[in-house]
GROMACS .gro file of C-alpha atoms in nm:
model
  413
    1UNK     CA    1   0.000   0.000   0.000
    2UNK     CA    2   0.272   0.246   0.094
    3UNK     CA    3   0.472   0.179  -0.220
    4UNK     CA    4   0.173   0.267  -0.438
    5UNK     CA    5   0.132   0.597  -0.254
    6UNK     CA    6   0.495   0.683  -0.324
    7UNK     CA    7   0.480   0.624  -0.697
    8UNK     CA    8   0.139   0.767  -0.782
    9UNK     CA    9   0.027   1.117  -0.693
   10UNK     CA   10  -0.342   1.115  -0.772
   11UNK     CA   11  -0.574   1.392  -0.669
   12UNK     CA   12  -0.764   1.149  -0.451
   13UNK     CA   13  -0.687   0.820  -0.284
   14UNK     CA   14  -0.998   0.604  -0.272
   15UNK     CA   15  -1.021   0.314  -0.031
   16UNK     CA   16  -1.283   0.055  -0.112
   17UNK     CA   17  -1.476   0.027   0.212
   18UNK     CA   18  -1.837   0.012   0.332
   19UNK     CA   19  -1.842   0.391   0.382
   20UNK     CA   20  -1.695   0.474   0.038
   21UNK     CA   21  -1.437   0.689   0.216
   22UNK     CA   22  -1.217   0.930   0.018
   23UNK     CA   23  -0.896   1.079   0.158
   24UNK     CA   24  -0.841   1.435   0.027
   25UNK     CA   25  -0.619   1.736   0.093
   26UNK     CA   26  -0.764   2.063   0.219
   27UNK     CA   27  -0.698   2.371   0.003
   28UNK     CA   28  -0.638   2.584   0.315
   29UNK     CA   29  -0.423   2.385   0.558
   30UNK     CA   30  -0.284   2.130   0.309
   31UNK     CA   31  -0.354   1.844   0.549
   32UNK     CA   32  -0.518   1.512   0.473
   33UNK     CA   33  -0.863   1.422   0.604
   34UNK     CA   34  -1.160   1.198   0.524
   35UNK     CA   35  -1.470   1.295   0.332
   36UNK     CA   36  -1.744   1.113   0.145
   37UNK     CA   37  -2.053   1.186  -0.058
   38UNK     CA   38  -2.295   1.271   0.085
   39UNK     CA   39  -2.100   1.426   0.375
   40UNK     CA   40  -2.204   1.562   0.712
   41UNK     CA   41  -2.044   1.791   0.969
   42UNK     CA   42  -2.003   1.674   1.326
   43UNK     CA   43  -1.866   1.859   1.625
   44UNK     CA   44  -1.705   1.652   1.898
   45UNK     CA   45  -1.427   1.655   2.155
   46UNK     CA   46  -1.093   1.485   2.090
   47UNK     CA   47  -1.065   1.190   2.330
   48UNK     CA   48  -0.694   1.261   2.373
   49UNK     CA   49  -0.659   1.638   2.436
   50UNK     CA   50  -1.033   1.722   2.486
   51UNK     CA   51  -1.023   2.009   2.234
   52UNK     CA   52  -1.336   2.075   2.027
   53UNK     CA   53  -1.308   1.956   1.666
   54UNK     CA   54  -1.516   1.967   1.349
   55UNK     CA   55  -1.507   1.672   1.112
   56UNK     CA   56  -1.675   1.533   0.801
   57UNK     CA   57  -1.826   1.202   0.913
   58UNK     CA   58  -2.009   0.930   0.728
   59UNK     CA   59  -2.047   0.675   1.003
   60UNK     CA   60  -1.980   0.625   1.370
   61UNK     CA   61  -1.641   0.470   1.285
   62UNK     CA   62  -1.497   0.750   1.071
   63UNK     CA   63  -1.151   0.844   1.210
   64UNK     CA   64  -1.047   1.203   1.263
   65UNK     CA   65  -0.690   1.335   1.305
   66UNK     CA   66  -0.696   1.608   1.572
   67UNK     CA   67  -0.518   1.929   1.463
   68UNK     CA   68  -0.416   2.002   1.823
   69UNK     CA   69  -0.261   1.676   1.950
   70UNK     CA   70  -0.227   1.491   1.614
   71UNK     CA   71  -0.394   1.176   1.749
   72UNK     CA   72  -0.682   0.981   1.596
   73UNK     CA   73  -1.030   1.003   1.749
   74UNK     CA   74  -1.362   0.849   1.648
   75UNK     CA   75  -1.635   1.118   1.630
   76UNK     CA   76  -2.003   1.061   1.684
   77UNK     CA   77  -2.269   1.183   1.447
   78UNK     CA   78  -2.418   1.520   1.542
   79UNK     CA   79  -2.612   1.786   1.355
   80UNK     CA   80  -2.583   1.720   0.986
   81UNK     CA   81  -2.523   1.994   0.731
   82UNK     CA   82  -2.487   1.946   0.358
   83UNK     CA   83  -2.141   2.097   0.321
   84UNK     CA   84  -1.781   1.973   0.322
   85UNK     CA   85  -1.556   2.056   0.614
   86UNK     CA   86  -1.185   1.988   0.630
   87UNK     CA   87  -1.118   1.730   0.901
   88UNK     CA   88  -0.798   1.912   1.002
   89UNK     CA   89  -0.854   2.288   0.996
   90UNK     CA   90  -1.237   2.294   0.972
   91UNK     CA   91  -1.246   2.519   0.665
   92UNK     CA   92  -1.602   2.508   0.526
   93UNK     CA   93  -1.513   2.502   0.157
   94UNK     CA   94  -1.469   2.245  -0.113
   95UNK     CA   95  -1.143   2.058  -0.078
   96UNK     CA   96  -0.896   2.159  -0.347
   97UNK     CA   97  -0.732   1.866  -0.518
   98UNK     CA   98  -0.459   2.052  -0.703
   99UNK     CA   99  -0.275   2.109  -0.376
  100UNK     CA  100  -0.265   1.738  -0.292
  101UNK     CA  101   0.085   1.675  -0.416
  102UNK     CA  102   0.246   1.965  -0.228
  103UNK     CA  103   0.409   1.870   0.103
  104UNK     CA  104   0.329   1.504   0.034
  105UNK     CA  105   0.613   1.346   0.239
  106UNK     CA  106   0.514   1.542   0.552
  107UNK     CA  107   0.165   1.395   0.550
  108UNK     CA  108   0.240   1.028   0.490
  109UNK     CA  109   0.188   0.972   0.862
  110UNK     CA  110  -0.169   1.103   0.844
  111UNK     CA  111  -0.248   0.899   0.532
  112UNK     CA  112  -0.107   0.581   0.688
  113UNK     CA  113  -0.297   0.632   1.011
  114UNK     CA  114  -0.629   0.703   0.840
  115UNK     CA  115  -0.591   0.409   0.604
  116UNK     CA  116  -0.509   0.168   0.886
  117UNK     CA  117  -0.817   0.278   1.083
  118UNK     CA  118  -1.068   0.313   0.799
  119UNK     CA  119  -0.979   0.044   0.546
  120UNK     CA  120  -1.109  -0.313   0.568
  121UNK     CA  121  -0.888  -0.555   0.758
  122UNK     CA  122  -0.756  -0.707   0.435
  123UNK     CA  123  -0.626  -0.368   0.322
  124UNK     CA  124  -0.535  -0.201   0.649
  125UNK     CA  125  -0.175  -0.157   0.751
  126UNK     CA  126  -0.084  -0.350   1.063
  127UNK     CA  127  -0.002  -0.145   1.369
  128UNK     CA  128   0.361  -0.249   1.357
  129UNK     CA  129   0.396  -0.179   0.986
  130UNK     CA  130   0.262   0.176   0.991
  131UNK     CA  131   0.566   0.374   0.888
  132UNK     CA  132   0.461   0.703   1.045
  133UNK     CA  133   0.205   0.655   1.324
  134UNK     CA  134   0.032   0.941   1.499
  135UNK     CA  135   0.209   1.160   1.750
  136UNK     CA  136   0.230   0.997   2.093
  137UNK     CA  137   0.454   1.042   2.394
  138UNK     CA  138   0.570   0.679   2.373
  139UNK     CA  139   0.745   0.522   2.076
  140UNK     CA  140   0.944   0.200   2.028
  141UNK     CA  141   1.152   0.014   1.769
  142UNK     CA  142   1.186  -0.361   1.829
  143UNK     CA  143   1.428  -0.570   1.618
  144UNK     CA  144   1.443  -0.949   1.622
  145UNK     CA  145   1.699  -1.079   1.371
  146UNK     CA  146   1.697  -1.455   1.305
  147UNK     CA  147   1.943  -1.485   1.009
  148UNK     CA  148   1.722  -1.768   0.881
  149UNK     CA  149   1.920  -1.831   0.562
  150UNK     CA  150   2.259  -1.845   0.734
  151UNK     CA  151   2.451  -2.111   0.925
  152UNK     CA  152   2.455  -1.900   1.241
  153UNK     CA  153   2.077  -1.852   1.257
  154UNK     CA  154   1.902  -1.777   1.585
  155UNK     CA  155   1.575  -1.936   1.691
  156UNK     CA  156   1.455  -1.718   1.977
  157UNK     CA  157   1.476  -1.362   1.848
  158UNK     CA  158   1.121  -1.336   1.712
  159UNK     CA  159   0.991  -1.471   2.044
  160UNK     CA  160   1.201  -1.204   2.216
  161UNK     CA  161   1.059  -0.921   2.004
  162UNK     CA  162   0.702  -1.040   2.062
  163UNK     CA  163   0.768  -1.077   2.435
  164UNK     CA  164   0.903  -0.723   2.456
  165UNK     CA  165   0.613  -0.582   2.254
  166UNK     CA  166   0.361  -0.744   2.489
  167UNK     CA  167   0.548  -0.600   2.789
  168UNK     CA  168   0.545  -0.247   2.645
  169UNK     CA  169   0.173  -0.258   2.572
  170UNK     CA  170   0.048  -0.427   2.889
  171UNK     CA  171   0.291  -0.299   3.152
  172UNK     CA  172   0.398   0.040   3.018
  173UNK     CA  173   0.089   0.143   2.816
  174UNK     CA  174   0.266   0.194   2.482
  175UNK     CA  175   0.014   0.256   2.201
  176UNK     CA  176   0.013  -0.038   1.963
  177UNK     CA  177   0.043   0.191   1.659
  178UNK     CA  178   0.360   0.348   1.800
  179UNK     CA  179   0.558   0.024   1.816
  180UNK     CA  180   0.753  -0.066   1.504
  181UNK     CA  181   0.859  -0.433   1.491
  182UNK     CA  182   1.129  -0.550   1.249
  183UNK     CA  183   1.166  -0.926   1.193
  184UNK     CA  184   1.222  -1.151   0.893
  185UNK     CA  185   0.863  -1.272   0.925
  186UNK     CA  186   0.715  -0.935   0.830
  187UNK     CA  187   0.544  -0.914   0.490
  188UNK     CA  188   0.624  -0.544   0.452
  189UNK     CA  189   0.971  -0.516   0.296
  190UNK     CA  190   1.036  -0.198   0.496
  191UNK     CA  191   1.013  -0.402   0.818
  192UNK     CA  192   1.277  -0.661   0.735
  193UNK     CA  193   1.569  -0.593   0.976
  194UNK     CA  194   1.822  -0.486   0.712
  195UNK     CA  195   2.085  -0.226   0.794
  196UNK     CA  196   1.897   0.039   0.597
  197UNK     CA  197   1.561  -0.037   0.759
  198UNK     CA  198   1.702  -0.046   1.112
  199UNK     CA  199   1.880   0.288   1.067
  200UNK     CA  200   1.566   0.443   0.916
  201UNK     CA  201   1.363   0.315   1.211
  202UNK     CA  202   1.613   0.462   1.457
  203UNK     CA  203   1.583   0.799   1.288
  204UNK     CA  204   1.203   0.769   1.305
  205UNK     CA  205   1.229   0.682   1.676
  206UNK     CA  206   1.389   1.012   1.776
  207UNK     CA  207   1.245   1.239   1.508
  208UNK     CA  208   1.077   1.549   1.654
  209UNK     CA  209   1.110   1.412   2.007
  210UNK     CA  210   0.970   1.643   2.274
  211UNK     CA  211   0.993   1.679   2.651
  212UNK     CA  212   0.799   1.400   2.820
  213UNK     CA  213   0.859   1.145   2.543
  214UNK     CA  214   0.961   0.791   2.635
  215UNK     CA  215   1.148   0.608   2.360
  216UNK     CA  216   1.259   0.244   2.347
  217UNK     CA  217   1.507   0.068   2.118
  218UNK     CA  218   1.519  -0.310   2.152
  219UNK     CA  219   1.748  -0.547   1.963
  220UNK     CA  220   1.778  -0.926   1.976
  221UNK     CA  221   2.037  -1.077   1.745
  222UNK     CA  222   2.409  -1.115   1.690
  223UNK     CA  223   2.662  -0.864   1.817
  224UNK     CA  224   3.032  -0.841   1.729
  225UNK     CA  225   3.340  -0.629   1.794
  226UNK     CA  226   3.586  -0.467   1.558
  227UNK     CA  227   3.905  -0.263   1.607
  228UNK     CA  228   3.848   0.098   1.714
  229UNK     CA  229   4.015   0.337   1.470
  230UNK     CA  230   3.885   0.660   1.629
  231UNK     CA  231   4.041   0.596   1.970
  232UNK     CA  232   3.709   0.653   2.148
  233UNK     CA  233   3.693   0.313   2.323
  234UNK     CA  234   3.868   0.224   2.647
  235UNK     CA  235   3.920  -0.139   2.542
  236UNK     CA  236   4.023  -0.054   2.186
  237UNK     CA  237   3.719  -0.216   2.023
  238UNK     CA  238   3.396  -0.081   1.875
  239UNK     CA  239   3.082  -0.277   1.954
  240UNK     CA  240   2.843  -0.349   1.667
  241UNK     CA  241   2.501  -0.498   1.591
  242UNK     CA  242   2.449  -0.735   1.299
  243UNK     CA  243   2.148  -0.667   1.075
  244UNK     CA  244   2.025  -0.952   0.859
  245UNK     CA  245   2.235  -0.828   0.562
  246UNK     CA  246   2.550  -0.738   0.757
  247UNK     CA  247   2.776  -0.963   0.546
  248UNK     CA  248   2.692  -0.753   0.239
  249UNK     CA  249   2.608  -0.412   0.389
  250UNK     CA  250   2.820  -0.414   0.704
  251UNK     CA  251   2.744  -0.391   1.074
  252UNK     CA  252   2.583  -0.105   1.269
  253UNK     CA  253   2.865   0.043   1.478
  254UNK     CA  254   2.814   0.188   1.825
  255UNK     CA  255   2.936   0.529   1.704
  256UNK     CA  256   2.654   0.540   1.448
  257UNK     CA  257   2.395   0.429   1.702
  258UNK     CA  258   2.515   0.698   1.941
  259UNK     CA  259   2.500   0.978   1.686
  260UNK     CA  260   2.158   0.863   1.558
  261UNK     CA  261   1.956   0.812   1.876
  262UNK     CA  262   2.161   0.962   2.161
  263UNK     CA  263   2.273   1.301   2.028
  264UNK     CA  264   1.920   1.418   1.926
  265UNK     CA  265   1.763   1.359   2.271
  266UNK     CA  266   1.626   1.692   2.393
  267UNK     CA  267   1.573   1.794   2.753
  268UNK     CA  268   1.289   1.594   2.908
  269UNK     CA  269   1.319   1.302   2.664
  270UNK     CA  270   1.415   0.957   2.794
  271UNK     CA  271   1.552   0.677   2.577
  272UNK     CA  272   1.590   0.318   2.693
  273UNK     CA  273   1.791   0.071   2.486
  274UNK     CA  274   1.762  -0.299   2.571
  275UNK     CA  275   2.012  -0.503   2.371
  276UNK     CA  276   2.013  -0.883   2.388
  277UNK     CA  277   2.327  -0.952   2.188
  278UNK     CA  278   2.689  -1.057   2.235
  279UNK     CA  279   2.952  -0.790   2.312
  280UNK     CA  280   2.678  -0.534   2.374
  281UNK     CA  281   2.792  -0.382   2.704
  282UNK     CA  282   2.864  -0.029   2.578
  283UNK     CA  283   2.673  -0.051   2.250
  284UNK     CA  284   2.530   0.302   2.294
  285UNK     CA  285   2.867   0.461   2.381
  286UNK     CA  286   2.730   0.636   2.690
  287UNK     CA  287   2.931   0.833   2.944
  288UNK     CA  288   2.887   0.609   3.248
  289UNK     CA  289   2.885   0.235   3.319
  290UNK     CA  290   2.751   0.095   3.646
  291UNK     CA  291   2.980  -0.138   3.842
  292UNK     CA  292   2.745  -0.367   4.031
  293UNK     CA  293   3.017  -0.516   4.255
  294UNK     CA  294   3.138  -0.177   4.376
  295UNK     CA  295   2.796  -0.007   4.348
  296UNK     CA  296   2.939   0.297   4.168
  297UNK     CA  297   2.917   0.462   3.828
  298UNK     CA  298   3.243   0.440   3.635
  299UNK     CA  299   3.360   0.686   3.371
  300UNK     CA  300   3.346   0.549   3.016
  301UNK     CA  301   3.551   0.828   2.857
  302UNK     CA  302   3.861   0.707   2.672
  303UNK     CA  303   4.197   0.882   2.706
  304UNK     CA  304   4.164   1.030   2.358
  305UNK     CA  305   4.321   1.354   2.240
  306UNK     CA  306   4.020   1.428   2.017
  307UNK     CA  307   3.696   1.550   2.182
  308UNK     CA  308   3.457   1.254   2.195
  309UNK     CA  309   3.084   1.314   2.211
  310UNK     CA  310   2.902   1.057   2.421
  311UNK     CA  311   2.631   1.283   2.563
  312UNK     CA  312   2.277   1.383   2.462
  313UNK     CA  313   2.130   1.726   2.380
  314UNK     CA  314   1.973   1.747   2.724
  315UNK     CA  315   1.778   1.421   2.746
  316UNK     CA  316   1.863   1.095   2.919
  317UNK     CA  317   1.978   0.772   2.753
  318UNK     CA  318   1.989   0.447   2.950
  319UNK     CA  319   2.106   0.114   2.813
  320UNK     CA  320   2.061  -0.235   2.959
  321UNK     CA  321   2.282  -0.483   2.775
  322UNK     CA  322   2.280  -0.863   2.792
  323UNK     CA  323   2.648  -0.886   2.878
  324UNK     CA  324   2.977  -0.702   2.905
  325UNK     CA  325   3.172  -0.606   2.593
  326UNK     CA  326   3.400  -0.910   2.626
  327UNK     CA  327   3.121  -1.161   2.688
  328UNK     CA  328   2.868  -1.355   2.481
  329UNK     CA  329   2.491  -1.353   2.525
  330UNK     CA  330   2.285  -1.669   2.520
  331UNK     CA  331   1.944  -1.792   2.415
  332UNK     CA  332   1.801  -2.100   2.579
  333UNK     CA  333   1.513  -2.347   2.603
  334UNK     CA  334   1.561  -2.382   2.979
  335UNK     CA  335   1.265  -2.152   3.051
  336UNK     CA  336   1.007  -2.392   2.909
  337UNK     CA  337   0.721  -2.285   2.685
  338UNK     CA  338   0.743  -2.277   2.307
  339UNK     CA  339   1.078  -2.233   2.137
  340UNK     CA  340   1.386  -2.051   2.255
  341UNK     CA  341   1.427  -1.719   2.432
  342UNK     CA  342   1.712  -1.479   2.489
  343UNK     CA  343   1.828  -1.506   2.851
  344UNK     CA  344   1.824  -1.130   2.914
  345UNK     CA  345   1.487  -1.073   2.748
  346UNK     CA  346   1.310  -1.356   2.922
  347UNK     CA  347   1.446  -1.280   3.269
  348UNK     CA  348   1.394  -0.904   3.227
  349UNK     CA  349   1.029  -0.931   3.122
  350UNK     CA  350   0.962  -1.192   3.389
  351UNK     CA  351   1.111  -0.975   3.665
  352UNK     CA  352   0.913  -0.666   3.559
  353UNK     CA  353   0.584  -0.856   3.539
  354UNK     CA  354   0.638  -1.002   3.886
  355UNK     CA  355   0.774  -0.677   4.037
  356UNK     CA  356   0.621  -0.376   3.854
  357UNK     CA  357   0.790  -0.124   4.087
  358UNK     CA  358   1.136  -0.279   4.072
  359UNK     CA  359   1.437  -0.045   4.082
  360UNK     CA  360   1.727  -0.055   3.838
  361UNK     CA  361   1.958  -0.190   4.106
  362UNK     CA  362   1.715  -0.460   4.217
  363UNK     CA  363   1.660  -0.556   3.853
  364UNK     CA  364   2.033  -0.605   3.796
  365UNK     CA  365   2.055  -0.816   4.113
  366UNK     CA  366   1.754  -1.021   4.007
  367UNK     CA  367   1.903  -1.091   3.663
  368UNK     CA  368   2.231  -1.214   3.809
  369UNK     CA  369   2.058  -1.429   4.072
  370UNK     CA  370   1.839  -1.596   3.808
  371UNK     CA  371   2.139  -1.668   3.582
  372UNK     CA  372   2.321  -1.829   3.876
  373UNK     CA  373   2.012  -2.042   3.949
  374UNK     CA  374   2.009  -2.167   3.590
  375UNK     CA  375   2.377  -2.260   3.608
  376UNK     CA  376   2.335  -2.441   3.941
  377UNK     CA  377   2.042  -2.643   3.806
  378UNK     CA  378   2.256  -2.750   3.512
  379UNK     CA  379   2.536  -2.861   3.741
  380UNK     CA  380   2.292  -3.098   3.911
  381UNK     CA  381   2.158  -3.230   3.580
  382UNK     CA  382   2.266  -3.545   3.402
  383UNK     CA  383   2.593  -3.581   3.212
  384UNK     CA  384   2.417  -3.552   2.875
  385UNK     CA  385   2.242  -3.232   2.978
  386UNK     CA  386   2.570  -3.082   3.093
  387UNK     CA  387   2.731  -3.172   2.760
  388UNK     CA  388   2.458  -3.020   2.544
  389UNK     CA  389   2.373  -2.722   2.767
  390UNK     CA  390   2.677  -2.507   2.834
  391UNK     CA  391   2.709  -2.278   3.131
  392UNK     CA  392   2.570  -1.926   3.089
  393UNK     CA  393   2.848  -1.674   3.140
  394UNK     CA  394   2.704  -1.327   3.096
  395UNK     CA  395   2.674  -1.032   3.329
  396UNK     CA  396   2.401  -0.782   3.230
  397UNK     CA  397   2.542  -0.430   3.216
  398UNK     CA  398   2.378  -0.093   3.282
  399UNK     CA  399   2.510   0.226   3.120
  400UNK     CA  400   2.374   0.579   3.113
  401UNK     CA  401   2.432   0.931   2.982
  402UNK     CA  402   2.408   1.059   3.340
  403UNK     CA  403   2.446   0.918   3.690
  404UNK     CA  404   2.143   0.830   3.903
  405UNK     CA  405   2.068   0.634   4.221
  406UNK     CA  406   1.996   0.280   4.101
  407UNK     CA  407   1.869   0.175   4.446
  408UNK     CA  408   1.577   0.422   4.442
  409UNK     CA  409   1.500   0.492   4.076
  410UNK     CA  410   1.211   0.276   3.950
  411UNK     CA  411   1.261   0.098   3.618
  412UNK     CA  412   1.000   0.258   3.393
  413UNK     CA  413   0.965   0.280   3.014
   0.00000   0.00000   0.00000
């Protein structure tokens, strides 16, 4: 659906639906709204920001994009008048079609949102495939890379992404339409976890972020290290994530992740990165790393002559990694249920569901305790189990753009 919108710039986009809905552009405000023939005007209050709106409605399920908060509401039928009203700026004039093509890229979000709400289920975009959902204070990008056509494929990453998505929706009230999931099972080519698609999604994640926004980047897949040529790493190695096409297109280096989603964070914006991958300890290149044994924040600045930027533009970035930079992360079937799961992802989501008000420090302790329990149970298992199930050696690592008290700060996304 989205590809057809890119290549064809018709005056109208008609969706075959029971209400014969037509998406048009207003001559005055140049925004996209719904109308139909015959049309009716309805006044109602946006269910998000409570501001009064005027919309052309044809049924009790016609969506309206609020001009104040940019969220979608469902109006109810009121007094009907035989005139067309722009659903965005409420101009009572006929919608001009010649202006439709102007500013087209800026309004793809409104088109995608309206189509996904109004079109029949067979035509509607899925919530995770909507490229530009409506404006919300919570937004997330979840990547589960399986490498299905390669020898080093992973079996639990899709389970991990689905597990994290469920946690965000149920425990942290993330709107479904504001979660973008990238896996190799997606039918939309833009949601395959290639290097290009992941980087585009990261840019989408932080675009136009505002004070009060909560952003989440989650990755489950392979992680690697490579020599550091910029002298901005204490250990001399850059950490990197492996997209599905990394052999051809290359890895996503921590420097690029830092400049893409850490630098743009404005004051009042909070970003959480949860990375279930090998060698992912300092994958966001943040200023401070928490030493759990000594209970202190340690400086992550390298002794470089060149000024190294590891800070935000006023916001806060926090990263929880599956292991230290020198360690490997694991996925396992030890947890039961269907298929495999990443150790960090499974234990993290389990701990939060059981302890909704858990602090960062308590969460780190809980993760380490659970990993030790798994290893002890394997030591008591049979010889065959010990042969085929290796010991889990990974220490989850917390890093941040600024110091905070991990013993009192509640883990919240």
